[in-house]
Short mmCIF file of C-alpha atoms and ligand atoms in Angstrom, two decimals:
data_model
loop_
_atom_site.label_atom_id
_atom_site.label_comp_id
_atom_site.label_asym_id
_atom_site.label_seq_id
_atom_site.Cartn_x
_atom_site.Cartn_y
_atom_site.Cartn_z
CA MET A 1 142.87 167.67 -149.64
CA GLY A 2 141.21 164.33 -151.08
CA LYS A 3 143.13 161.41 -150.26
CA ASN A 4 142.45 158.50 -153.15
CA ILE A 5 142.88 155.35 -150.27
CA LEU A 6 143.94 152.18 -151.43
CA VAL A 7 141.94 149.23 -149.09
CA THR A 8 142.75 145.85 -148.99
CA GLY A 9 140.36 143.91 -147.73
CA GLY A 10 137.99 146.45 -147.82
CA ALA A 11 134.56 143.26 -148.63
CA GLY A 12 135.25 142.12 -144.89
CA PHE A 13 134.23 143.13 -141.97
CA ILE A 14 136.15 146.07 -140.50
CA GLY A 15 136.77 146.76 -143.93
CA SER A 16 133.20 147.50 -145.22
CA ASN A 17 132.88 149.22 -142.41
CA PHE A 18 135.40 151.29 -142.51
CA ILE A 19 134.95 152.33 -146.43
CA ARG A 20 131.02 153.23 -145.18
CA TYR A 21 132.42 155.18 -142.26
CA ILE A 22 134.82 156.89 -144.92
CA LEU A 23 132.47 157.39 -147.88
CA SER A 24 130.41 159.10 -145.78
CA LYS A 25 132.59 161.98 -143.71
CA TYR A 26 134.57 162.75 -146.53
CA PRO A 27 133.83 163.52 -149.74
CA ASP A 28 136.74 164.20 -151.46
CA TYR A 29 138.71 161.07 -150.55
CA LYS A 30 138.20 158.49 -153.37
CA ILE A 31 138.60 154.55 -152.13
CA CYS A 32 140.00 151.23 -154.59
CA ASN A 33 138.90 148.55 -152.19
CA PHE A 34 140.73 146.05 -153.12
CA ASP A 35 140.13 142.75 -151.92
CA LEU A 36 140.20 138.48 -152.91
CA LEU A 37 136.21 137.85 -152.24
CA THR A 38 137.95 135.10 -150.27
CA TYR A 39 135.05 133.03 -148.54
CA ALA A 40 134.55 136.06 -145.91
CA GLY A 41 134.41 138.69 -148.46
CA ASN A 42 130.69 139.32 -150.10
CA LEU A 43 129.48 142.35 -152.09
CA GLU A 44 127.16 142.70 -151.13
CA ASN A 45 128.07 144.31 -147.75
CA LEU A 46 128.87 147.17 -149.45
CA LYS A 47 125.74 147.40 -151.84
CA ASP A 48 124.81 150.81 -150.42
CA VAL A 49 127.96 151.91 -151.75
CA GLU A 50 128.20 150.97 -154.94
CA ASP A 51 127.79 153.52 -157.25
CA ASN A 52 129.48 156.17 -155.68
CA PRO A 53 131.80 157.94 -157.87
CA ASN A 54 134.39 158.46 -155.13
CA TYR A 55 134.68 153.93 -154.94
CA LYS A 56 135.87 151.26 -156.99
CA PHE A 57 136.06 147.65 -156.52
CA ILE A 58 138.79 145.28 -158.23
CA LYS A 59 138.96 142.11 -158.05
CA GLY A 60 142.39 140.57 -156.74
CA ASP A 61 145.38 138.29 -155.03
CA ILE A 62 147.71 140.93 -152.21
CA ARG A 63 150.12 137.99 -153.09
CA ASP A 64 150.28 139.15 -156.90
CA GLU A 65 153.37 140.84 -156.67
CA LYS A 66 152.87 142.42 -159.85
CA LEU A 67 149.45 143.14 -159.66
CA VAL A 68 149.54 145.01 -156.35
CA ASP A 69 152.25 147.11 -157.28
CA ASP A 70 150.22 148.40 -160.23
CA ILE A 71 147.35 148.69 -159.01
CA ILE A 72 149.60 151.41 -156.35
CA SER A 73 150.95 152.98 -159.03
CA GLN A 74 147.97 153.06 -161.90
CA GLU A 75 145.74 154.10 -159.48
CA LYS A 76 147.95 156.99 -157.65
CA ILE A 77 147.86 155.59 -153.94
CA ASP A 78 148.81 158.30 -151.65
CA LEU A 79 147.70 155.76 -148.58
CA ILE A 80 146.74 152.46 -147.96
CA VAL A 81 144.36 151.09 -145.29
CA HIS A 82 145.80 147.12 -144.94
CA PHE A 83 143.18 145.12 -143.61
CA ALA A 84 143.08 141.93 -145.85
CA ALA A 85 143.39 139.00 -143.71
CA GLU A 86 142.98 135.51 -143.13
CA SER A 87 141.17 136.57 -140.06
CA HIS A 88 139.32 133.01 -138.40
CA VAL A 89 141.79 131.07 -135.40
CA ASP A 90 139.41 128.53 -135.63
CA ARG A 91 140.36 127.81 -139.21
CA SER A 92 144.29 128.72 -138.99
CA ILE A 93 144.41 125.93 -136.71
CA LEU A 94 142.98 123.79 -140.08
CA ASN A 95 144.64 124.74 -142.31
CA PRO A 96 147.84 127.52 -141.43
CA ASP A 97 149.38 127.80 -145.20
CA ASP A 98 146.67 130.82 -146.61
CA PHE A 99 147.74 132.70 -142.82
CA ILE A 100 150.73 132.59 -143.93
CA THR A 101 151.17 133.57 -147.43
CA THR A 102 148.58 135.81 -147.59
CA ASN A 103 148.97 137.89 -144.23
CA VAL A 104 152.88 137.80 -143.74
CA ILE A 105 153.51 137.45 -148.12
CA GLY A 106 150.79 139.80 -149.29
CA THR A 107 151.42 141.96 -146.39
CA HIS A 108 154.91 141.86 -147.49
CA ASN A 109 153.90 142.89 -151.47
CA LEU A 110 152.47 145.57 -150.07
CA LEU A 111 155.48 147.28 -148.31
CA LYS A 112 157.30 146.56 -150.73
CA SER A 113 154.94 148.36 -152.88
CA ALA A 114 154.28 151.73 -151.21
CA LEU A 115 157.93 151.98 -150.84
CA LYS A 116 158.55 151.83 -154.83
CA ASN A 117 156.31 153.95 -155.62
CA GLY A 118 156.73 157.03 -153.35
CA ASN A 119 156.66 155.67 -150.41
CA ILE A 120 153.41 156.01 -149.56
CA ARG A 121 151.64 156.10 -146.04
CA PHE A 122 150.85 152.61 -144.71
CA HIS A 123 148.29 151.73 -142.21
CA HIS A 124 148.69 148.38 -140.74
CA ILE A 125 145.33 147.18 -139.45
CA SER A 126 146.06 144.45 -136.77
CA THR A 127 145.18 142.45 -133.47
CA ASP A 128 145.12 142.07 -129.84
CA GLU A 129 146.15 138.52 -130.40
CA VAL A 130 149.73 139.13 -131.68
CA PHE A 131 149.84 139.38 -127.58
CA GLY A 132 149.48 135.88 -126.14
CA SER A 133 147.21 135.57 -123.78
CA LEU A 134 146.60 137.39 -119.79
CA SER A 135 145.49 135.45 -116.96
CA PRO A 136 142.46 136.72 -115.04
CA LYS A 137 144.70 139.58 -112.79
CA ASP A 138 147.44 140.34 -115.52
CA PRO A 139 147.06 143.80 -116.81
CA ALA A 140 145.76 144.53 -119.64
CA PHE A 141 148.26 145.00 -122.89
CA ASN A 142 149.56 147.77 -123.87
CA GLU A 143 152.08 149.25 -127.00
CA ASN A 144 155.17 148.11 -124.53
CA THR A 145 153.59 144.56 -123.89
CA SER A 146 156.11 141.62 -125.95
CA TYR A 147 154.24 139.81 -128.41
CA ASP A 148 153.82 136.06 -127.67
CA PRO A 149 151.63 135.06 -131.10
CA ARG A 150 149.85 131.31 -130.40
CA SER A 151 147.65 130.52 -132.58
CA PRO A 152 149.10 130.27 -136.17
CA TYR A 153 146.89 133.32 -136.85
CA SER A 154 148.41 135.49 -134.44
CA ALA A 155 151.76 134.68 -135.62
CA SER A 156 151.25 135.25 -139.30
CA LYS A 157 149.58 138.60 -137.82
CA ALA A 158 152.89 138.75 -135.83
CA ALA A 159 155.50 138.29 -138.17
CA SER A 160 153.79 140.22 -140.38
CA ASP A 161 153.84 143.54 -137.75
CA HIS A 162 157.21 142.96 -136.97
CA LEU A 163 157.66 143.28 -141.30
CA VAL A 164 155.91 146.87 -140.64
CA ARG A 165 157.65 147.94 -138.50
CA ALA A 166 160.77 147.27 -139.90
CA TYR A 167 160.18 149.16 -143.09
CA TYR A 168 159.65 151.49 -140.88
CA HIS A 169 163.41 152.13 -139.14
CA THR A 170 165.09 150.37 -142.27
CA PHE A 171 163.20 152.07 -144.45
CA ASN A 172 161.78 155.29 -143.35
CA LEU A 173 158.15 154.01 -144.68
CA PRO A 174 155.71 156.89 -143.30
CA ALA A 175 153.82 153.26 -141.27
CA THR A 176 150.98 152.83 -138.44
CA ILE A 177 149.88 150.17 -136.49
CA SER A 178 146.29 149.42 -134.93
CA ASN A 179 146.62 145.96 -132.44
CA CYS A 180 142.54 146.54 -132.08
CA SER A 181 140.07 144.01 -129.56
CA ASN A 182 137.75 141.63 -130.48
CA ASN A 183 135.17 143.87 -133.18
CA TYR A 184 131.77 142.35 -133.47
CA GLY A 185 128.88 144.53 -135.65
CA PRO A 186 127.06 144.14 -139.01
CA PHE A 187 128.60 142.33 -141.82
CA GLN A 188 130.02 140.48 -139.22
CA PHE A 189 130.74 136.46 -140.94
CA PRO A 190 128.70 133.78 -138.81
CA GLU A 191 131.73 132.14 -138.13
CA LYS A 192 132.95 133.93 -135.11
CA VAL A 193 131.09 134.38 -132.53
CA ILE A 194 128.74 136.20 -131.75
CA PRO A 195 127.40 136.38 -135.47
CA LEU A 196 127.80 132.92 -135.27
CA PHE A 197 125.48 132.41 -132.06
CA ILE A 198 122.33 135.11 -132.67
CA THR A 199 122.48 133.49 -136.33
CA ASN A 200 122.02 129.91 -134.78
CA LEU A 201 119.57 131.54 -132.45
CA LEU A 202 117.57 132.93 -134.46
CA GLU A 203 117.38 129.45 -136.50
CA GLY A 204 116.24 127.51 -133.36
CA LYS A 205 119.88 126.06 -133.31
CA LYS A 206 122.11 125.72 -130.06
CA VAL A 207 124.60 127.95 -129.90
CA PRO A 208 128.41 125.32 -129.06
CA LEU A 209 130.58 127.44 -126.56
CA TYR A 210 134.00 125.94 -126.01
CA GLY A 211 135.38 124.68 -123.11
CA ASP A 212 134.63 125.78 -119.23
CA GLY A 213 132.69 129.27 -121.53
CA MET A 214 135.57 131.32 -119.14
CA ASN A 215 137.51 132.74 -121.63
CA VAL A 216 137.51 135.77 -121.33
CA ARG A 217 137.32 138.83 -124.64
CA ASP A 218 137.29 142.99 -124.97
CA TRP A 219 134.79 144.33 -127.36
CA LEU A 220 134.60 146.54 -129.59
CA TYR A 221 132.07 147.89 -131.54
CA VAL A 222 132.83 148.09 -135.65
CA GLU A 223 132.09 151.39 -136.13
CA ASP A 224 134.84 152.53 -133.28
CA HIS A 225 137.09 150.86 -134.50
CA ALA A 226 136.45 152.98 -137.97
CA LYS A 227 136.58 156.13 -136.28
CA ALA A 228 139.55 154.94 -134.42
CA ILE A 229 141.63 154.78 -137.59
CA ASP A 230 140.76 157.18 -139.26
CA VAL A 231 142.06 159.34 -136.70
CA ILE A 232 144.95 157.36 -136.81
CA ILE A 233 145.53 157.77 -140.71
CA HIS A 234 144.74 161.54 -139.81
CA LYS A 235 146.53 162.26 -136.47
CA GLY A 236 149.08 159.40 -135.66
CA LYS A 237 152.18 159.64 -135.32
CA ILE A 238 154.15 157.72 -137.64
CA GLY A 239 156.26 154.62 -136.24
CA GLU A 240 153.99 154.25 -133.83
CA THR A 241 151.67 151.66 -133.10
CA TYR A 242 148.72 152.02 -131.41
CA CYS A 243 145.94 149.46 -129.08
CA ILE A 244 142.37 149.48 -129.75
CA GLY A 245 139.91 148.04 -127.86
CA GLY A 246 136.00 148.55 -125.75
CA ASN A 247 137.07 148.52 -122.57
CA SER A 248 134.57 146.37 -122.29
CA GLU A 249 135.14 143.13 -120.63
CA LYS A 250 133.23 139.66 -120.99
CA THR A 251 133.63 135.62 -120.72
CA ASN A 252 131.88 133.50 -123.25
CA LYS A 253 129.96 132.41 -121.08
CA GLU A 254 128.26 136.47 -120.14
CA LEU A 255 128.48 136.77 -124.10
CA THR A 256 126.62 133.82 -124.57
CA TYR A 257 123.82 134.91 -122.15
CA LYS A 258 122.85 138.74 -122.77
CA ILE A 259 122.55 137.28 -126.56
CA LEU A 260 120.05 134.10 -125.35
CA ALA A 261 118.30 136.89 -123.45
CA LEU A 262 118.55 139.34 -126.38
CA THR A 263 116.66 136.99 -128.63
CA GLY A 264 114.92 135.94 -125.93
CA LYS A 265 115.63 131.97 -125.81
CA GLY A 266 117.23 129.63 -122.70
CA GLU A 267 119.44 128.50 -120.93
CA GLU A 268 118.98 125.27 -122.15
CA MET A 269 120.48 126.26 -125.61
CA ILE A 270 123.77 126.70 -124.62
CA GLU A 271 125.35 123.51 -125.71
CA PHE A 272 129.38 122.62 -124.20
CA VAL A 273 131.50 121.61 -126.95
CA LYS A 274 135.36 120.04 -126.77
CA ASP A 275 137.17 123.38 -126.70
CA ARG A 276 139.89 125.27 -128.98
CA PRO A 277 143.43 123.72 -129.16
CA GLY A 278 145.63 126.23 -126.94
CA HIS A 279 142.90 128.60 -126.70
CA ASP A 280 143.80 132.03 -125.43
CA ARG A 281 142.03 132.28 -121.87
CA ARG A 282 142.10 135.97 -122.14
CA TYR A 283 142.72 139.24 -124.55
CA ALA A 284 142.72 142.91 -122.74
CA MET A 285 144.19 146.32 -124.31
CA ASP A 286 144.97 149.52 -122.59
CA THR A 287 143.55 152.68 -124.88
CA THR A 288 145.79 155.36 -122.78
CA LYS A 289 147.38 155.45 -125.73
CA ILE A 290 145.70 156.41 -128.11
CA LYS A 291 143.19 158.83 -125.60
CA ASN A 292 145.89 160.92 -124.33
CA GLU A 293 147.50 161.02 -127.56
CA LEU A 294 144.69 161.35 -130.11
CA GLY A 295 141.63 161.46 -127.99
CA TRP A 296 139.60 158.32 -129.75
CA GLN A 297 137.71 156.37 -126.84
CA PRO A 298 134.87 153.67 -127.94
CA GLU A 299 131.27 155.57 -128.00
CA VAL A 300 128.66 152.96 -128.18
CA SER A 301 129.18 150.65 -124.86
CA PHE A 302 129.21 147.00 -125.20
CA GLU A 303 125.06 146.82 -123.57
CA GLU A 304 123.74 149.50 -127.05
CA GLY A 305 126.17 148.11 -129.40
CA LEU A 306 124.64 143.58 -128.94
CA LYS A 307 121.20 144.94 -128.94
CA LYS A 308 122.25 146.52 -132.00
CA THR A 309 124.34 143.65 -133.34
CA VAL A 310 120.88 141.45 -133.14
CA GLU A 311 118.77 144.23 -134.88
CA TRP A 312 121.07 144.45 -137.63
CA TYR A 313 121.08 141.00 -137.63
CA LYS A 314 116.89 139.68 -137.14
CA ASN A 315 116.81 143.04 -139.81
CA ASN A 316 118.88 141.59 -142.30
CA GLU A 317 118.55 137.82 -142.51
CA SER A 318 118.84 137.20 -146.33
CA TRP A 319 122.39 138.70 -145.48
CA TRP A 320 123.37 135.89 -143.23
CA LYS A 321 120.61 133.32 -145.03
CA ASN A 322 123.62 133.83 -148.18
CA VAL A 323 126.00 133.30 -145.78
CA LYS A 324 125.14 130.92 -144.55
CA SER A 325 124.16 128.73 -147.80
CA GLY A 326 127.19 129.97 -149.79
CA GLU A 327 124.96 131.82 -152.26
CA TYR A 328 126.24 135.09 -151.55
CA GLN A 329 128.96 134.00 -153.47
CA LYS A 330 127.50 133.80 -156.24
CA TYR A 331 126.48 138.53 -156.69
CA TYR A 332 130.08 138.87 -157.88
CA GLU A 333 129.34 136.59 -161.01
CA ALA A 334 126.48 138.21 -161.53
CA ASN A 335 127.06 141.66 -161.77
CA TYR A 336 130.09 141.74 -161.49
CA GLY A 337 132.16 139.36 -163.82
CA ASN A 338 135.84 139.06 -163.77
CA LYS A 339 136.74 142.13 -164.20
CA ILE A 340 137.57 144.86 -162.63
CA VAL A 341 134.98 147.29 -162.10
CA LYS A 342 134.43 151.34 -162.43
CA ASN A 343 136.80 153.88 -162.04
CA ILE A 344 137.00 157.25 -160.24
CA SER A 345 135.45 159.65 -162.06
P1 LIG B 1 137.18 139.63 -141.93
O1 LIG B 1 137.71 137.40 -142.18
O2 LIG B 1 135.50 139.78 -142.32
O3 LIG B 1 137.82 139.40 -144.02
C1 LIG B 1 139.23 140.09 -144.34
C2 LIG B 1 138.77 140.24 -145.89
O4 LIG B 1 140.12 140.24 -147.21
C3 LIG B 1 138.28 140.00 -146.85
O5 LIG B 1 137.37 140.64 -147.35
C4 LIG B 1 139.22 138.55 -148.31
O6 LIG B 1 138.79 138.41 -148.98
C5 LIG B 1 140.31 139.52 -148.07
N1 LIG B 1 141.64 138.57 -148.09
C6 LIG B 1 141.88 137.53 -147.79
N2 LIG B 1 142.75 137.19 -148.87
C7 LIG B 1 142.94 137.84 -149.32
C8 LIG B 1 143.82 138.10 -150.08
N3 LIG B 1 144.98 137.16 -149.85
N4 LIG B 1 144.15 139.39 -150.69
C9 LIG B 1 143.35 140.57 -151.23
N5 LIG B 1 142.04 139.86 -149.88
C10 LIG B 1 141.65 139.16 -149.48
O7 LIG B 1 138.04 139.86 -141.45
P2 LIG B 1 137.94 140.79 -140.58
O8 LIG B 1 137.27 140.30 -139.62
O9 LIG B 1 137.12 141.98 -141.24
O10 LIG B 1 139.56 141.43 -140.45
C11 LIG B 1 139.96 142.93 -141.14
C12 LIG B 1 141.21 142.73 -140.64
O11 LIG B 1 141.27 142.61 -139.12
C13 LIG B 1 142.26 142.08 -140.06
O12 LIG B 1 143.44 141.80 -140.84
C14 LIG B 1 142.05 141.19 -139.07
O13 LIG B 1 143.33 140.78 -138.37
C15 LIG B 1 142.62 142.40 -138.21
N6 LIG B 1 141.71 142.34 -137.18
C16 LIG B 1 139.91 141.87 -136.95
C17 LIG B 1 139.76 141.86 -135.68
C18 LIG B 1 137.95 141.11 -135.69
O14 LIG B 1 137.45 140.82 -134.50
N7 LIG B 1 137.76 140.32 -136.86
C19 LIG B 1 140.22 142.41 -134.50
C20 LIG B 1 141.89 142.97 -135.01
C21 LIG B 1 142.22 142.73 -135.51
P1 LIG B 2 136.51 134.19 -132.50
O1 LIG B 2 135.36 135.13 -132.67
O2 LIG B 2 136.50 133.24 -132.80
O3 LIG B 2 137.20 135.00 -131.84
P2 LIG B 2 139.03 135.27 -131.42
O4 LIG B 2 139.15 133.83 -131.49
O5 LIG B 2 139.65 135.79 -132.27
O6 LIG B 2 139.47 136.06 -130.24
O7 LIG B 2 135.65 133.84 -131.17
C1 LIG B 2 135.97 134.54 -129.84
C2 LIG B 2 135.51 133.77 -128.40
O8 LIG B 2 134.67 132.48 -128.56
C3 LIG B 2 137.23 133.26 -128.43
O9 LIG B 2 137.32 132.59 -127.17
C4 LIG B 2 136.31 131.45 -128.66
C5 LIG B 2 134.82 132.00 -128.18
N1 LIG B 2 133.82 130.56 -129.08
C6 LIG B 2 133.05 129.83 -128.79
O10 LIG B 2 132.87 129.74 -127.82
N2 LIG B 2 132.69 129.03 -130.25
C7 LIG B 2 132.36 128.33 -131.04
O11 LIG B 2 131.39 128.72 -131.93
C8 LIG B 2 132.99 129.93 -131.68
C9 LIG B 2 132.99 130.33 -132.93
C10 LIG B 2 133.78 130.86 -129.93
#
């Protein structure tokens, strides 16, 4: 049977890749993309699906409790996949307020409305950053690792995860959570390290490497994340958490050298800059549970994914140039104006 899915934050990086994946895989599913279009939301990410009759976009804020409730009831939603969040650690250090309101209160509004409108199936997208920071020899995070968030971003995501669990345990809301490692791929906003470094190098600018460059992240190609969410919403066990990762740990230095090679630049383009305050040293994910229980594992190797990503940024210069110049924010006004667009047929 077809599903009627509310995707929050679908104009962002992972949400837009997820929407494209689901619309092409399930022709009988309908998607309502609910997004505030903050600096990180960009409807150009979804230009190729905007005429799909199974897709509609609604501009709005998950912090607006009444609007959230109206949309969930009017659209007859039967599944919520919740991506919307403030997502960049550096911004959370400069100005944490929106992280608390969007990530915590916004999530709570969605949970309340899911419960009120018939106990709607809820999948919450979260991050490995809620688990804190690993030393080089520590075992990878898994579903039983204690929470130990250390930035305003990860603390706000941890709070939202706790609320989702509370709604499952206390009110029986049919919810699942996934905690994923760092994503990369097409349409990622060039404030995150991979697209920032690629686009800087394509523009002939240096790349700012924080601290000693030895912090480690576990990289996952974004389409593999979309596939993991697909298996969880279809086969995941209610009340469970699933850790998702790329089994691909890299130091930032290694990553930078690979990007330099793919863009044909030399190490003189690296600029070591002051470290991020509270910079988590290492993240790594143990993905045994989702592999054994749901049969998911990453399909794209880091080498292949990074190559595809660099190619994408080379071939889509107008996309990232518009983003870097701020032009992209005019797309919505020019194409839609301030109104709800399209009815699901
Ligand atoms: P993103 O910053 O690219 O996109 C976030 C989207 O949410 C944007 O379209 C933005 O307009 C929207 N949004 C923000 N505040 C909103 C609000 N108040 N109401 C409605 N919409 C709002 O983020 P992303 O990288 O695509 O991440 C998506 C989700 O995945 C987030 O929950 C993030 O915590 C999680 N996550 C991201 C990564 C990663 O590597 N990027 C890894 C693991 C988990
Ligand atoms: P980022 O893409 O911000 O993701 P997160 O902090 O959520 O993991 O950063 C990834 C890594 O790259 C992190 O260790 C910080 C580092 N980094 C830099 O060295 N320079 C930069 O300009 C940025 C944005 C990040």
